[in-house]
Coordinates of N, CA and C in Angstrom, one line a residue:
V1 N 0.8 -1.2 0.0 CA 0.0 0.0 0.0 C 0.9 1.2 0.0
Q2 N 0.6 2.2 -0.9 CA 1.3 3.4 -0.9 C 0.3 4.5 -0.5
L3 N 0.8 5.5 0.2 CA 0.0 6.6 0.7 C 0.7 7.9 0.3
Q4 N -0.1 8.9 -0.2 CA 0.5 10.2 -0.6 C -0.4 11.2 0.1
A5 N 0.2 12.0 1.0 CA -0.5 13.1 1.7 C -0.2 14.4 1.0
S6 N -1.2 15.2 1.0 CA -1.0 16.5 0.4 C -1.9 17.5 1.0
G7 N -1.8 18.8 0.6 CA -2.7 19.8 1.1 C -2.2 20.7 2.2
G8 N -1.0 20.5 2.7 CA -0.5 21.3 3.7 C -0.2 22.7 3.2
G9 N 0.2 23.6 4.1 CA 0.6 24.9 3.7 C 0.7 25.9 4.9
L10 N 0.7 27.1 4.6 CA 0.8 28.2 5.6 C -0.5 28.9 5.8
V11 N -1.0 29.0 7.0 CA -2.4 29.6 7.2 C -2.3 30.4 8.5
H12 N -3.1 31.4 8.5 CA -3.2 32.2 9.7 C -4.1 31.5 10.8
A13 N -3.8 31.9 12.0 CA -4.6 31.3 13.1 C -6.1 31.6 12.8
G14 N -6.9 30.6 13.1 CA -8.3 30.7 12.8 C -8.7 30.2 11.5
G15 N -7.7 29.9 10.6 CA -8.0 29.5 9.2 C -8.2 28.0 9.2
S16 N -8.4 27.5 7.9 CA -8.7 26.1 7.7 C -7.8 25.6 6.6
L17 N -7.6 24.3 6.6 CA -6.9 23.5 5.6 C -7.6 22.2 5.4
R18 N -7.5 21.7 4.2 CA -8.1 20.3 3.9 C -6.9 19.5 3.4
L19 N -6.5 18.5 4.2 CA -5.5 17.6 3.8 C -6.1 16.4 3.1
S20 N -5.3 15.9 2.1 CA -5.8 14.7 1.4 C -4.8 13.6 1.5
C21 N -5.3 12.4 1.5 CA -4.4 11.2 1.5 C -4.9 10.2 0.5
A22 N -4.0 10.0 -0.5 CA -4.4 9.1 -1.6 C -3.7 7.7 -1.3
A23 N -4.6 6.7 -1.2 CA -4.1 5.3 -1.0 C -4.1 4.6 -2.3
S24 N -3.1 3.8 -2.6 CA -3.0 3.0 -3.8 C -2.3 1.7 -3.5
G25 N -2.5 0.7 -4.4 CA -1.8 -0.6 -4.3 C -2.3 -1.4 -3.2
G26 N -3.1 -2.4 -3.4 CA -3.5 -3.3 -2.4 C -4.5 -2.7 -1.4
T27 N -5.3 -1.8 -1.8 CA -6.1 -1.0 -0.8 C -7.2 -1.9 -0.2
S28 N -7.5 -3.0 -0.9 CA -8.5 -3.9 -0.3 C -8.0 -4.6 0.9
N29 N -6.7 -4.5 1.2 CA -6.2 -5.1 2.4 C -6.1 -4.1 3.6
I30 N -6.6 -2.9 3.4 CA -6.6 -1.9 4.4 C -7.7 -2.1 5.4
Y31 N -7.4 -2.0 6.7 CA -8.4 -2.0 7.8 C -8.8 -0.6 8.2
A32 N -7.8 0.3 8.2 CA -8.1 1.7 8.6 C -7.0 2.6 8.0
V33 N -7.3 3.8 7.8 CA -6.3 4.9 7.5 C -6.4 5.9 8.6
G34 N -5.3 6.2 9.2 CA -5.3 7.2 10.3 C -4.5 8.4 9.9
W35 N -4.7 9.5 10.7 CA -4.0 10.7 10.5 C -3.2 10.9 11.8
F36 N -2.0 11.4 11.6 CA -1.1 11.7 12.8 C -0.4 13.0 12.5
R37 N 0.2 13.6 13.5 CA 0.9 14.8 13.3 C 2.1 14.8 14.3
Q38 N 3.1 15.5 13.9 CA 4.3 15.6 14.7 C 4.8 17.1 14.7
A39 N 4.7 17.7 15.9 CA 5.2 19.1 16.0 C 6.7 19.0 16.3
P40 N 7.3 20.1 16.0 CA 8.8 20.2 16.3 C 9.1 19.8 17.7
E41 N 10.0 18.9 17.8 CA 10.6 18.4 19.1 C 9.5 17.8 20.0
K42 N 8.5 17.2 19.4 CA 7.4 16.5 20.1 C 7.2 15.2 19.5
E43 N 6.6 14.3 20.3 CA 6.3 13.0 19.8 C 5.2 13.0 18.8
R44 N 5.2 12.0 17.9 CA 4.1 11.9 17.0 C 2.8 11.7 17.7
E45 N 1.7 12.2 17.2 CA 0.4 12.3 17.9 C -0.7 11.7 17.0
F46 N -1.5 10.9 17.5 CA -2.6 10.3 16.8 C -3.8 11.4 16.7
I47 N -4.3 11.6 15.6 CA -5.4 12.5 15.4 C -6.8 11.8 15.3
G48 N -6.8 10.8 14.4 CA -8.0 10.0 14.2 C -7.9 9.1 13.1
R49 N -8.9 8.3 12.9 CA -8.8 7.3 11.8 C -10.2 7.0 11.2
V50 N -10.2 6.5 10.0 CA -11.4 6.0 9.4 C -11.2 4.5 9.1
L51 N -12.1 3.7 9.6 CA -12.1 2.3 9.3 C -12.6 2.1 7.9
W52 N -12.1 1.1 7.2 CA -12.6 0.9 5.8 C -14.0 0.5 5.8
G53 N -14.5 0.0 7.0 CA -15.9 -0.3 7.1 C -16.8 0.9 7.4
G54 N -16.2 2.1 7.6 CA -17.0 3.3 7.8 C -16.8 4.1 9.1
K55 N -16.6 3.4 10.1 CA -16.5 4.1 11.4 C -15.3 5.1 11.5
I56 N -15.5 6.2 12.2 CA -14.5 7.2 12.3 C -14.3 7.5 13.8
D57 N -13.0 7.5 14.2 CA -12.7 7.7 15.6 C -11.7 8.9 15.6
Y58 N -11.8 9.7 16.8 CA -10.9 10.8 16.9 C -10.2 10.8 18.3
A59 N -9.0 11.4 18.3 CA -8.4 11.6 19.6 C -9.2 12.7 20.4
D60 N -9.1 12.6 21.7 CA -9.8 13.5 22.6 C -9.5 15.0 22.3
F61 N -8.3 15.3 21.9 CA -7.9 16.7 21.8 C -8.6 17.4 20.6
V62 N -9.1 16.6 19.6 CA -9.7 17.1 18.4 C -10.8 18.0 18.7
K63 N -11.7 17.6 19.6 CA -12.9 18.4 20.1 C -13.6 19.1 19.0
G64 N -13.9 18.4 17.9 CA -14.7 19.0 16.8 C -14.0 19.9 15.9
R65 N -12.8 20.2 16.1 CA -12.1 21.1 15.1 C -11.7 20.5 13.9
F66 N -11.4 19.1 14.0 CA -10.9 18.4 12.8 C -11.9 17.4 12.4
T67 N -12.0 17.1 11.1 CA -13.0 16.1 10.6 C -12.3 15.2 9.6
I68 N -12.5 13.9 9.8 CA -11.9 12.9 8.8 C -13.1 12.4 8.0
S69 N -12.8 12.2 6.7 CA -13.8 11.7 5.8 C -13.1 10.8 4.7
R70 N -14.0 10.1 4.1 CA -13.5 9.2 3.0 C -14.4 9.4 1.8
D71 N -13.9 9.3 0.6 CA -14.7 9.5 -0.6 C -15.5 8.3 -1.0
N72 N -16.8 8.2 -0.5 CA -17.7 7.2 -1.0 C -17.1 5.8 -1.2
G73 N -16.4 5.4 -0.2 CA -15.8 4.1 -0.2 C -14.6 3.9 -1.2
G74 N -14.1 5.1 -1.6 CA -12.9 5.1 -2.5 C -11.6 5.1 -1.7
N75 N -10.6 5.5 -2.3 CA -9.2 5.4 -1.8 C -8.7 6.8 -1.4
M76 N -9.5 7.8 -1.3 CA -9.1 9.1 -0.8 C -9.6 9.3 0.6
V77 N -8.8 9.8 1.5 CA -9.2 10.1 2.8 C -8.8 11.6 3.1
Y78 N -9.6 12.3 3.8 CA -9.4 13.7 4.0 C -9.4 14.0 5.5
L79 N -8.6 15.1 5.8 CA -8.6 15.6 7.1 C -8.9 17.1 7.0
Q80 N -10.0 17.5 7.4 CA -10.4 18.9 7.4 C -10.0 19.6 8.7
L81 N -9.2 20.6 8.6 CA -8.6 21.3 9.8 C -9.3 22.6 9.9
N82 N -10.0 22.9 11.0 CA -10.7 24.2 11.1 C -10.2 24.9 12.4
N83 N -10.4 26.2 12.4 CA -10.0 27.0 13.6 C -8.6 26.7 14.0
L84 N -7.7 26.7 13.1 CA -6.3 26.3 13.4 C -5.6 27.2 14.4
K85 N -4.8 26.6 15.2 CA -4.1 27.4 16.2 C -2.6 27.2 15.9
S86 N -1.7 28.0 16.5 CA -0.3 27.9 16.3 C 0.2 26.5 16.8
E87 N -0.4 26.0 17.8 CA 0.1 24.7 18.3 C -0.3 23.5 17.4
D88 N -1.1 23.8 16.3 CA -1.4 22.8 15.3 C -0.3 22.7 14.3
T89 N 0.7 23.5 14.4 CA 1.8 23.5 13.4 C 2.6 22.2 13.5
G90 N 2.9 21.6 12.4 CA 3.6 20.3 12.4 C 3.5 19.6 11.1
V91 N 4.1 18.5 11.0 CA 4.0 17.6 9.8 C 2.9 16.6 10.1
Y92 N 2.0 16.6 9.1 CA 0.8 15.7 9.2 C 1.0 14.5 8.3
Y93 N 0.8 13.3 8.8 CA 1.0 12.1 8.1 C -0.3 11.3 8.0
C94 N -0.5 10.6 6.9 CA -1.5 9.6 6.9 C -0.8 8.2 6.9
A95 N -1.5 7.2 7.5 CA -0.9 5.9 7.6 C -2.0 4.9 7.5
A96 N -1.7 3.7 7.2 CA -2.7 2.6 7.0 C -2.3 1.4 7.8
V97 N -3.3 0.7 8.3 CA -3.1 -0.5 9.0 C -3.7 -1.6 8.2
R98 N -3.0 -2.7 8.1 CA -3.5 -3.8 7.3 C -4.5 -4.7 8.0
R99 N -5.5 -5.3 7.3 CA -6.4 -6.2 7.9 C -5.7 -7.3 8.6
F100 N -6.4 -7.8 9.7 CA -5.9 -9.0 10.4 C -4.5 -8.8 11.0
T101 N -4.2 -7.6 11.3 CA -3.0 -7.2 12.1 C -3.5 -6.3 13.3
P102 N -2.6 -6.1 14.3 CA -3.0 -5.3 15.4 C -3.5 -3.9 14.9
V103 N -4.6 -3.5 15.4 CA -5.3 -2.3 14.9 C -4.5 -1.0 15.1
D104 N -3.6 -1.0 16.1 CA -2.8 0.2 16.3 C -1.4 0.1 15.8
K105 N -1.1 -0.8 14.9 CA 0.2 -1.0 14.3 C 0.1 -0.6 12.8
Y106 N 0.4 0.6 12.5 CA 0.3 1.2 11.2 C 1.5 0.8 10.4
Q107 N 1.3 0.0 9.4 CA 2.5 -0.6 8.6 C 2.9 0.3 7.5
Y108 N 2.0 1.2 7.0 CA 2.3 2.0 5.8 C 2.1 3.4 6.1
W109 N 3.1 4.2 5.7 CA 3.1 5.7 6.0 C 3.3 6.5 4.8
G110 N 2.6 7.6 4.7 CA 2.8 8.6 3.6 C 4.0 9.4 4.0
Q111 N 4.4 10.3 3.2 CA 5.6 11.1 3.4 C 5.4 12.3 4.3
G112 N 4.1 12.7 4.6 CA 3.9 13.8 5.4 C 3.7 15.1 4.6
T113 N 2.9 16.0 5.2 CA 2.7 17.3 4.6 C 2.7 18.3 5.7
Q114 N 3.5 19.4 5.4 CA 3.7 20.4 6.5 C 2.5 21.4 6.6
V115 N 2.1 21.6 7.9 CA 1.1 22.6 8.2 C 1.7 23.6 9.1
T116 N 1.7 24.9 8.7 CA 2.3 25.9 9.5 C 1.2 26.9 9.8
V117 N 0.9 27.2 11.1 CA -0.1 28.2 11.4 C 0.6 29.4 12.1
S118 N 0.4 30.5 11.5 CA 1.0 31.7 12.0 C 0.0 32.4 12.9
S119 N 0.5 33.0 14.0 CA -0.4 33.6 15.0 C -0.4 35.1 14.7

């Protein structure tokens, strides 16, 4: 499975961005696609995930500011970022976990897309 994240950029605080993740190659083996982020000098952080069966889960800190979606059962996954804050700055990654493997062990990772929020 290959993943390609895109859509990052520079935005002012309070603004919005929509990140995209294109999955290809063996996507029928995907159990879930998750979004993660890593701020400078911080640990990578789970944002949320969409199960290929449809369910969507979020980390507690999201609190309605971010929304994950998938395109009608296709291979595009989106992360809508609203009301962005300077602390949301970081590299955002999408990752996939294969079916019949531990659900928190993401085997496939995209290259990441930079989100910079200016205050």
